[in-house]
Amino acid sequence: MLSSSSSKPPTQQLLQSADLISQGAEAAIYKAYLRQVSASGHGIDHCAALEASEPVLLKYRFHKHYRHPSLDASLTRQRIAGEARALMRCMRSGVTVPGIRMVDVNEGVLGIEWIDGKSVRQLLPGGAELEDINELEEVDENENGAADPIADYGVSRDTLMDMIGVEIAKMHLADIIHGDLTTSNMMLRKKTNDLVLIDFGLAYHSTLVEDKAVDLYVLERAFASTHPDSEPMFAGVLSAYEKRMGKHWLPIKKRLDDVRLRGRKRSMVG
């Protein structure tokens, strides 16, 4: 007699065996390990070729009971497929992003490469994310050792800002707008020390200068609200971005100035 778990689709079985990392209003994040599955017509059969021990991050867009079921299913499929397309376009253009490991639009699951490292937010002053005891212990160790956490990765703060600017420029040259550029959505990978852009859930394709300027403005505001004395750091990001963008930079710079002005006016009005 088959158990209830074995009768579930492979993706649901994978979620059951995974560890919940975090959960927001739209999706839950899990860490799982891909194992060989039998052919069943579901969306993760291609995972059979992967090593059984490979860790993956699963982004599960769970059902929203406040939406009509057919609308919910349609929106979930569109968003999973859209995020996967944005990642694929970035990879083809040389942007450092997590690799795609599985896509199951029917179950609302996107599986991507697990990035072993820390978010840029954790590595910069004022941005330590104290979400659990382990992170508190790490902060204590850093304070006792009086060491800059970035130093553990063998890069300077200026180099890190350059890396951020270059990756965003490569993404914009591919006409991908991230939609949620913050220091939480960038990771510095251990061992290789490369910068990885993550979380493309709000990403979309656009050639508009306005959209690229707004992307940069969102990141500038994230720096200002999260990291003290961030002006020199963001200036370093823009300098590297400018060099990579070349002739495309000037119209974006002009539009960024306009976006900043609109933002200040909104702040004054309240």
GROMACS .gro file of N, CA and C in nm, residues 14-164:
model
  453
   14LEU      N    1   0.950   1.697  -0.239
   14LEU     CA    2   1.073   1.771  -0.216
   14LEU      C    3   1.052   1.881  -0.113
   15LEU      N    4   0.940   1.951  -0.119
   15LEU     CA    5   0.910   2.056  -0.022
   15LEU      C    6   0.894   1.998   0.118
   16GLN      N    7   0.833   1.881   0.128
   16GLN     CA    8   0.814   1.818   0.258
   16GLN      C    9   0.946   1.783   0.325
   17SER      N   10   1.046   1.749   0.245
   17SER     CA   11   1.176   1.711   0.300
   17SER      C   12   1.268   1.830   0.319
   18ALA      N   13   1.226   1.949   0.278
   18ALA     CA   14   1.312   2.067   0.281
   18ALA      C   15   1.302   2.140   0.416
   19ASP      N   16   1.400   2.224   0.441
   19ASP     CA   17   1.403   2.305   0.563
   19ASP      C   18   1.354   2.446   0.530
   20LEU      N   19   1.254   2.493   0.604
   20LEU     CA   20   1.202   2.627   0.584
   20LEU      C   21   1.303   2.730   0.633
   21ILE      N   22   1.340   2.824   0.546
   21ILE     CA   23   1.436   2.929   0.582
   21ILE      C   24   1.365   3.057   0.622
   22SER      N   25   1.266   3.097   0.541
   22SER     CA   26   1.189   3.217   0.571
   22SER      C   27   1.057   3.212   0.497
   23GLN      N   28   0.964   3.296   0.542
   23GLN     CA   29   0.835   3.302   0.473
   23GLN      C   30   0.783   3.445   0.473
   24GLY      N   31   0.742   3.489   0.355
   24GLY     CA   32   0.684   3.622   0.341
   24GLY      C   33   0.539   3.612   0.297
   25ALA      N   34   0.483   3.725   0.255
   25ALA     CA   35   0.343   3.728   0.215
   25ALA      C   36   0.320   3.655   0.083
   26GLU      N   37   0.422   3.652  -0.004
   26GLU     CA   38   0.404   3.594  -0.137
   26GLU      C   39   0.464   3.456  -0.154
   27ALA      N   40   0.570   3.426  -0.079
   27ALA     CA   41   0.641   3.299  -0.102
   27ALA      C   42   0.713   3.254   0.023
   28ALA      N   43   0.743   3.125   0.025
   28ALA     CA   44   0.825   3.065   0.131
   28ALA      C   45   0.956   3.018   0.069
   29ILE      N   46   1.065   3.031   0.145
   29ILE     CA   47   1.197   2.993   0.097
   29ILE      C   48   1.244   2.870   0.174
   30TYR      N   49   1.289   2.768   0.100
   30TYR     CA   50   1.336   2.643   0.160
   30TYR      C   51   1.477   2.611   0.112
   31LYS      N   52   1.547   2.535   0.194
   31LYS     CA   53   1.672   2.473   0.150
   31LYS      C   54   1.646   2.324   0.139
   32ALA      N   55   1.678   2.268   0.023
   32ALA     CA   56   1.652   2.127  -0.002
   32ALA      C   57   1.772   2.065  -0.073
   33TYR      N   58   1.767   1.934  -0.087
   33TYR     CA   59   1.871   1.860  -0.159
   33TYR      C   60   1.804   1.777  -0.268
   34LEU      N   61   1.846   1.801  -0.389
   34LEU     CA   62   1.786   1.731  -0.502
   34LEU      C   63   1.834   1.586  -0.504
   35ARG      N   64   1.738   1.497  -0.519
   35ARG     CA   65   1.769   1.355  -0.531
   35ARG      C   66   1.706   1.302  -0.658
   36GLN      N   67   1.756   1.191  -0.706
   36GLN     CA   68   1.702   1.133  -0.829
   36GLN      C   69   1.556   1.092  -0.807
   37VAL      N   70   1.471   1.128  -0.902
   37VAL     CA   71   1.330   1.092  -0.894
   37VAL      C   72   1.292   1.009  -1.014
   38SER      N   73   1.190   0.929  -0.999
   38SER     CA   74   1.145   0.845  -1.109
   38SER      C   75   1.068   0.928  -1.209
   39ALA      N   76   1.064   0.884  -1.333
   39ALA     CA   77   0.990   0.956  -1.438
   39ALA      C   78   0.842   0.955  -1.406
   40SER      N   79   0.783   1.077  -1.403
   40SER     CA   80   0.641   1.083  -1.367
   40SER      C   81   0.567   1.191  -1.444
   41GLY      N   82   0.638   1.261  -1.533
   41GLY     CA   83   0.572   1.364  -1.611
   41GLY      C   84   0.566   1.498  -1.543
   42HIS      N   85   0.624   1.507  -1.421
   42HIS     CA   86   0.621   1.634  -1.350
   42HIS      C   87   0.746   1.715  -1.385
   43GLY      N   88   0.746   1.840  -1.338
   43GLY     CA   89   0.844   1.936  -1.388
   43GLY      C   90   0.985   1.923  -1.337
   44ILE      N   91   1.018   1.824  -1.250
   44ILE     CA   92   1.154   1.819  -1.198
   44ILE      C   93   1.225   1.692  -1.240
   45ASP      N   94   1.172   1.621  -1.340
   45ASP     CA   95   1.236   1.497  -1.380
   45ASP      C   96   1.379   1.519  -1.428
   46HIS      N   97   1.407   1.637  -1.485
   46HIS     CA   98   1.542   1.663  -1.535
   46HIS      C   99   1.643   1.672  -1.422
   47CYS      N  100   1.597   1.677  -1.296
   47CYS     CA  101   1.689   1.684  -1.184
   47CYS      C  102   1.762   1.551  -1.161
   48ALA      N  103   1.717   1.445  -1.226
   48ALA     CA  104   1.778   1.314  -1.206
   48ALA      C  105   1.925   1.314  -1.241
   49ALA      N  106   1.967   1.401  -1.329
   49ALA     CA  107   2.106   1.403  -1.372
   49ALA      C  108   2.196   1.476  -1.272
   50LEU      N  109   2.139   1.545  -1.175
   50LEU     CA  110   2.218   1.621  -1.080
   50LEU      C  111   2.270   1.531  -0.968
   51GLU      N  112   2.375   1.575  -0.900
   51GLU     CA  113   2.427   1.501  -0.787
   51GLU      C  114   2.324   1.503  -0.674
   52ALA      N  115   2.314   1.391  -0.604
   52ALA     CA  116   2.212   1.379  -0.501
   52ALA      C  117   2.235   1.475  -0.385
   53SER      N  118   2.359   1.519  -0.365
   53SER     CA  119   2.390   1.601  -0.249
   53SER      C  120   2.385   1.751  -0.278
   54GLU      N  121   2.345   1.791  -0.397
   54GLU     CA  122   2.349   1.933  -0.431
   54GLU      C  123   2.240   2.012  -0.358
   55PRO      N  124   2.279   2.111  -0.277
   55PRO     CA  125   2.177   2.194  -0.211
   55PRO      C  126   2.115   2.292  -0.309
   56VAL      N  127   1.987   2.317  -0.293
   56VAL     CA  128   1.917   2.414  -0.377
   56VAL      C  129   1.828   2.500  -0.289
   57LEU      N  130   1.800   2.618  -0.339
   57LEU     CA  131   1.702   2.706  -0.275
   57LEU      C  132   1.572   2.692  -0.350
   58LEU      N  133   1.465   2.662  -0.276
   58LEU     CA  134   1.333   2.650  -0.336
   58LEU      C  135   1.248   2.771  -0.298
   59LYS      N  136   1.196   2.836  -0.399
   59LYS     CA  137   1.104   2.948  -0.377
   59LYS      C  138   0.965   2.898  -0.411
   60TYR      N  139   0.883   2.885  -0.308
   60TYR     CA  140   0.749   2.827  -0.324
   60TYR      C  141   0.644   2.936  -0.310
   61ARG      N  142   0.579   2.965  -0.422
   61ARG     CA  143   0.468   3.061  -0.422
   61ARG      C  144   0.341   2.983  -0.387
   62PHE      N  145   0.306   2.985  -0.261
   62PHE     CA  146   0.193   2.906  -0.212
   62PHE      C  147   0.061   2.968  -0.257
   63HIS      N  148  -0.046   2.888  -0.246
   63HIS     CA  149  -0.178   2.933  -0.290
   63HIS      C  150  -0.229   3.046  -0.201
   64LYS      N  151  -0.290   3.145  -0.263
   64LYS     CA  152  -0.349   3.258  -0.190
   64LYS      C  153  -0.501   3.238  -0.186
   65HIS      N  154  -0.553   3.211  -0.069
   65HIS     CA  155  -0.695   3.176  -0.057
   65HIS      C  156  -0.787   3.295  -0.081
   66TYR      N  157  -0.733   3.417  -0.074
   66TYR     CA  158  -0.816   3.535  -0.098
   66TYR      C  159  -0.837   3.561  -0.247
   67ARG      N  160  -0.767   3.486  -0.334
   67ARG     CA  161  -0.784   3.501  -0.478
   67ARG      C  162  -0.864   3.384  -0.534
   68HIS      N  163  -0.934   3.410  -0.643
   68HIS     CA  164  -1.004   3.303  -0.711
   68HIS      C  165  -0.902   3.197  -0.756
   69PRO      N  166  -0.930   3.069  -0.738
   69PRO     CA  167  -0.832   2.964  -0.768
   69PRO      C  168  -0.771   2.972  -0.909
   70SER      N  169  -0.855   2.997  -1.010
   70SER     CA  170  -0.802   3.002  -1.146
   70SER      C  171  -0.712   3.124  -1.165
   71LEU      N  172  -0.750   3.238  -1.107
   71LEU     CA  173  -0.666   3.358  -1.114
   71LEU      C  174  -0.536   3.336  -1.039
   72ASP      N  175  -0.545   3.276  -0.922
   72ASP     CA  176  -0.425   3.249  -0.841
   72ASP      C  177  -0.328   3.159  -0.916
   73ALA      N  178  -0.381   3.053  -0.978
   73ALA     CA  179  -0.295   2.960  -1.053
   73ALA      C  180  -0.229   3.029  -1.171
   74SER      N  181  -0.305   3.113  -1.240
   74SER     CA  182  -0.251   3.184  -1.356
   74SER      C  183  -0.141   3.282  -1.315
   75LEU      N  184  -0.165   3.360  -1.209
   75LEU     CA  185  -0.065   3.456  -1.163
   75LEU      C  186   0.062   3.385  -1.114
   76THR      N  187   0.044   3.273  -1.045
   76THR     CA  188   0.159   3.198  -0.995
   76THR      C  189   0.245   3.147  -1.109
   77ARG      N  190   0.180   3.091  -1.212
   77ARG     CA  191   0.254   3.041  -1.328
   77ARG      C  192   0.330   3.154  -1.397
   78GLN      N  193   0.263   3.268  -1.414
   78GLN     CA  194   0.326   3.382  -1.480
   78GLN      C  195   0.448   3.431  -1.402
   79ARG      N  196   0.438   3.438  -1.271
   79ARG     CA  197   0.547   3.493  -1.191
   79ARG      C  198   0.664   3.397  -1.181
   80ILE      N  199   0.636   3.268  -1.170
   80ILE     CA  200   0.746   3.171  -1.168
   80ILE      C  201   0.817   3.171  -1.302
   81ALA      N  202   0.740   3.168  -1.411
   81ALA     CA  203   0.799   3.166  -1.545
   81ALA      C  204   0.874   3.297  -1.572
   82GLY      N  205   0.819   3.410  -1.527
   82GLY     CA  206   0.884   3.538  -1.549
   82GLY      C  207   1.016   3.549  -1.476
   83GLU      N  208   1.021   3.500  -1.353
   83GLU     CA  209   1.147   3.503  -1.278
   83GLU      C  210   1.251   3.413  -1.343
   84ALA      N  211   1.208   3.296  -1.388
   84ALA     CA  212   1.301   3.204  -1.454
   84ALA      C  213   1.355   3.265  -1.584
   85ARG      N  214   1.268   3.332  -1.661
   85ARG     CA  215   1.313   3.396  -1.785
   85ARG      C  216   1.415   3.507  -1.757
   86ALA      N  217   1.390   3.586  -1.652
   86ALA     CA  218   1.483   3.694  -1.617
   86ALA      C  219   1.619   3.637  -1.579
   87LEU      N  220   1.620   3.530  -1.502
   87LEU     CA  221   1.746   3.466  -1.465
   87LEU      C  222   1.819   3.413  -1.587
   88MET      N  223   1.744   3.350  -1.678
   88MET     CA  224   1.807   3.295  -1.798
   88MET      C  225   1.866   3.406  -1.884
   89ARG      N  226   1.794   3.515  -1.898
   89ARG     CA  227   1.845   3.626  -1.979
   89ARG      C  228   1.971   3.685  -1.915
   90CYS      N  229   1.971   3.697  -1.783
   90CYS     CA  230   2.090   3.746  -1.712
   90CYS      C  231   2.208   3.652  -1.733
   91MET      N  232   2.185   3.523  -1.720
   91MET     CA  233   2.295   3.427  -1.738
   91MET      C  234   2.353   3.434  -1.878
   92ARG      N  235   2.267   3.447  -1.979
   92ARG     CA  236   2.316   3.456  -2.117
   92ARG      C  237   2.396   3.584  -2.140
   93SER      N  238   2.370   3.687  -2.060
   93SER     CA  239   2.439   3.814  -2.076
   93SER      C  240   2.558   3.829  -1.982
   94GLY      N  241   2.591   3.724  -1.910
   94GLY     CA  242   2.709   3.727  -1.825
   94GLY      C  243   2.689   3.787  -1.688
   95VAL      N  244   2.564   3.812  -1.648
   95VAL     CA  245   2.536   3.862  -1.514
   95VAL      C  246   2.550   3.746  -1.416
   96THR      N  247   2.613   3.771  -1.302
   96THR     CA  248   2.632   3.665  -1.203
   96THR      C  249   2.505   3.650  -1.121
   97VAL      N  250   2.430   3.545  -1.149
   97VAL     CA  251   2.304   3.515  -1.079
   97VAL      C  252   2.304   3.365  -1.047
   98PRO      N  253   2.216   3.322  -0.957
   98PRO     CA  254   2.209   3.178  -0.927
   98PRO      C  255   2.163   3.099  -1.049
   99GLY      N  256   2.219   2.981  -1.067
   99GLY     CA  257   2.175   2.894  -1.175
   99GLY      C  258   2.040   2.833  -1.145
  100ILE      N  259   1.963   2.805  -1.249
  100ILE     CA  260   1.832   2.743  -1.232
  100ILE      C  261   1.848   2.592  -1.223
  101ARG      N  262   1.786   2.532  -1.124
  101ARG     CA  263   1.794   2.388  -1.104
  101ARG      C  264   1.663   2.316  -1.137
  102MET      N  265   1.551   2.382  -1.119
  102MET     CA  266   1.423   2.322  -1.154
  102MET      C  267   1.317   2.431  -1.162
  103VAL      N  268   1.216   2.407  -1.246
  103VAL     CA  269   1.101   2.497  -1.257
  103VAL      C  270   0.976   2.410  -1.264
  104ASP      N  271   0.884   2.434  -1.174
  104ASP     CA  272   0.755   2.365  -1.175
  104ASP      C  273   0.647   2.472  -1.162
  105VAL      N  274   0.600   2.522  -1.274
  105VAL     CA  275   0.503   2.632  -1.271
  105VAL      C  276   0.368   2.588  -1.215
  106ASN      N  277   0.334   2.461  -1.234
  106ASN     CA  278   0.205   2.413  -1.184
  106ASN      C  279   0.201   2.407  -1.032
  107GLU      N  280   0.314   2.372  -0.971
  107GLU     CA  281   0.321   2.366  -0.825
  107GLU      C  282   0.368   2.498  -0.765
  108GLY      N  283   0.408   2.593  -0.850
  108GLY     CA  284   0.451   2.723  -0.800
  108GLY      C  285   0.589   2.722  -0.736
  109VAL      N  286   0.680   2.639  -0.789
  109VAL     CA  287   0.812   2.625  -0.727
  109VAL      C  288   0.922   2.654  -0.829
  110LEU      N  289   1.016   2.738  -0.786
  110LEU     CA  290   1.138   2.765  -0.862
  110LEU      C  291   1.256   2.720  -0.778
  111GLY      N  292   1.338   2.633  -0.832
  111GLY     CA  293   1.457   2.585  -0.762
  111GLY      C  294   1.581   2.644  -0.824
  112ILE      N  295   1.663   2.710  -0.742
  112ILE     CA  296   1.785   2.773  -0.792
  112ILE      C  297   1.905   2.729  -0.710
  113GLU      N  298   2.021   2.757  -0.764
  113GLU     CA  299   2.148   2.725  -0.699
  113GLU      C  300   2.154   2.787  -0.559
  114TRP      N  301   2.200   2.707  -0.462
  114TRP     CA  302   2.219   2.758  -0.327
  114TRP      C  303   2.351   2.835  -0.322
  115ILE      N  304   2.347   2.962  -0.282
  115ILE     CA  305   2.467   3.044  -0.275
  115ILE      C  306   2.522   3.041  -0.133
  116ASP      N  307   2.641   2.987  -0.119
  116ASP     CA  308   2.706   2.979   0.012
  116ASP      C  309   2.782   3.109   0.036
  117GLY      N  310   2.727   3.196   0.117
  117GLY     CA  311   2.790   3.325   0.143
  117GLY      C  312   2.700   3.411   0.229
  118LYS      N  313   2.723   3.542   0.223
  118LYS     CA  314   2.644   3.636   0.303
  118LYS      C  315   2.591   3.747   0.214
  119SER      N  316   2.480   3.805   0.256
  119SER     CA  317   2.426   3.919   0.183
  119SER      C  318   2.515   4.040   0.205
  120VAL      N  319   2.515   4.131   0.108
  120VAL     CA  320   2.593   4.254   0.122
  120VAL      C  321   2.542   4.334   0.241
  121ARG      N  322   2.414   4.325   0.269
  121ARG     CA  323   2.359   4.396   0.385
  121ARG      C  324   2.427   4.351   0.513
  122GLN      N  325   2.452   4.222   0.527
  122GLN     CA  326   2.518   4.170   0.647
  122GLN      C  327   2.663   4.215   0.657
  123LEU      N  328   2.724   4.239   0.543
  123LEU     CA  329   2.868   4.268   0.541
  123LEU      C  330   2.901   4.415   0.559
  124LEU      N  331   2.802   4.502   0.538
  124LEU     CA  332   2.826   4.646   0.549
  124LEU      C  333   2.780   4.700   0.685
  125PRO      N  334   2.839   4.811   0.730
  125PRO     CA  335   2.802   4.867   0.860
  125PRO      C  336   2.653   4.899   0.869
  126GLY      N  337   2.594   4.864   0.984
  126GLY     CA  338   2.456   4.898   1.010
  126GLY      C  339   2.355   4.802   0.953
  127GLY      N  340   2.399   4.701   0.878
  127GLY     CA  341   2.303   4.615   0.810
  127GLY      C  342   2.297   4.473   0.859
  128ALA      N  343   2.363   4.443   0.969
  128ALA     CA  344   2.364   4.305   1.019
  128ALA      C  345   2.222   4.258   1.045
  129GLU      N  346   2.189   4.143   0.989
  129GLU     CA  347   2.053   4.088   1.002
  129GLU      C  348   2.051   3.987   1.117
  130LEU      N  349   2.010   4.033   1.235
  130LEU     CA  350   2.012   3.948   1.354
  130LEU      C  351   1.880   3.873   1.364
  131GLU      N  352   1.869   3.768   1.287
  131GLU     CA  353   1.741   3.697   1.282
  131GLU      C  354   1.739   3.572   1.368
  132ASP      N  355   1.857   3.524   1.407
  132ASP     CA  356   1.857   3.405   1.491
  132ASP      C  357   1.982   3.404   1.577
  133ILE      N  358   1.995   3.306   1.662
  133ILE     CA  359   2.105   3.299   1.758
  133ILE      C  360   2.238   3.284   1.688
  134ASN      N  361   2.242   3.209   1.579
  134ASN     CA  362   2.368   3.188   1.509
  134ASN      C  363   2.424   3.320   1.459
  135GLU      N  364   2.337   3.406   1.405
  135GLU     CA  365   2.384   3.535   1.356
  135GLU      C  366   2.431   3.624   1.470
  136LEU      N  367   2.363   3.615   1.586
  136LEU     CA  368   2.407   3.691   1.702
  136LEU      C  369   2.546   3.647   1.746
  137GLU      N  370   2.570   3.516   1.742
  137GLU     CA  371   2.701   3.465   1.779
  137GLU      C  372   2.808   3.513   1.682
  138GLU      N  373   2.773   3.516   1.552
  138GLU     CA  374   2.869   3.562   1.452
  138GLU      C  375   2.906   3.707   1.477
  139VAL      N  376   2.805   3.790   1.512
  139VAL     CA  377   2.832   3.932   1.538
  139VAL      C  378   2.923   3.947   1.659
  140ASP      N  379   2.897   3.867   1.765
  140ASP     CA  380   2.982   3.873   1.884
  140ASP      C  381   3.127   3.841   1.849
  141GLU      N  382   3.146   3.739   1.765
  141GLU     CA  383   3.280   3.701   1.725
  141GLU      C  384   3.347   3.814   1.649
  142ASN      N  385   3.271   3.880   1.558
  142ASN     CA  386   3.327   3.990   1.481
  142ASN      C  387   3.365   4.108   1.570
  143GLU      N  388   3.278   4.135   1.673
  143GLU     CA  389   3.307   4.246   1.762
  143GLU      C  390   3.429   4.217   1.848
  144ASN      N  391   3.437   4.093   1.897
  144ASN     CA  392   3.551   4.056   1.980
  144ASN      C  393   3.681   4.060   1.902
  145GLY      N  394   3.674   4.020   1.776
  145GLY     CA  395   3.793   4.018   1.693
  145GLY      C  396   3.820   4.151   1.627
  146ALA      N  397   3.726   4.245   1.639
  146ALA     CA  398   3.739   4.378   1.581
  146ALA      C  399   3.776   4.370   1.433
  147ALA      N  400   3.712   4.278   1.363
  147ALA     CA  401   3.746   4.256   1.222
  147ALA      C  402   3.631   4.299   1.133
  148ASP      N  403   3.666   4.352   1.016
  148ASP     CA  404   3.566   4.386   0.915
  148ASP      C  405   3.521   4.256   0.851
  149PRO      N  406   3.388   4.224   0.854
  149PRO     CA  407   3.342   4.096   0.797
  149PRO      C  408   3.376   4.079   0.650
  150ILE      N  409   3.390   4.191   0.576
  150ILE     CA  410   3.425   4.180   0.434
  150ILE      C  411   3.565   4.123   0.418
  151ALA      N  412   3.652   4.149   0.516
  151ALA     CA  413   3.791   4.102   0.506
  151ALA      C  414   3.800   3.951   0.497
  152ASP      N  415   3.701   3.882   0.555
  152ASP     CA  416   3.700   3.735   0.547
  152ASP      C  417   3.685   3.685   0.404
  153TYR      N  418   3.636   3.771   0.315
  153TYR     CA  419   3.615   3.734   0.175
  153TYR      C  420   3.729   3.780   0.085
  154GLY      N  421   3.828   3.846   0.144
  154GLY     CA  422   3.944   3.885   0.067
  154GLY      C  423   3.921   3.999  -0.029
  155VAL      N  424   3.818   4.081  -0.004
  155VAL     CA  425   3.793   4.198  -0.089
  155VAL      C  426   3.779   4.321   0.000
  156SER      N  427   3.808   4.436  -0.054
  156SER     CA  428   3.790   4.561   0.018
  156SER      C  429   3.649   4.613  -0.004
  157ARG      N  430   3.611   4.712   0.076
  157ARG     CA  431   3.478   4.771   0.059
  157ARG      C  432   3.466   4.839  -0.077
  158ASP      N  433   3.573   4.907  -0.119
  158ASP     CA  434   3.571   4.975  -0.249
  158ASP      C  435   3.556   4.874  -0.362
  159THR      N  436   3.625   4.761  -0.350
  159THR     CA  437   3.614   4.656  -0.453
  159THR      C  438   3.473   4.601  -0.458
  160LEU      N  439   3.412   4.584  -0.341
  160LEU     CA  440   3.275   4.535  -0.336
  160LEU      C  441   3.179   4.631  -0.405
  161MET      N  442   3.197   4.762  -0.384
  161MET     CA  443   3.111   4.860  -0.450
  161MET      C  444   3.130   4.853  -0.602
  162ASP      N  445   3.255   4.835  -0.646
  162ASP     CA  446   3.282   4.819  -0.790
  162ASP      C  447   3.208   4.699  -0.846
  163MET      N  448   3.212   4.589  -0.773
  163MET     CA  449   3.146   4.465  -0.818
  163MET      C  450   2.996   4.485  -0.831
  164ILE      N  451   2.937   4.556  -0.735
  164ILE     CA  452   2.793   4.583  -0.741
  164ILE      C  453   2.759   4.664  -0.865
   0.00000   0.00000   0.00000
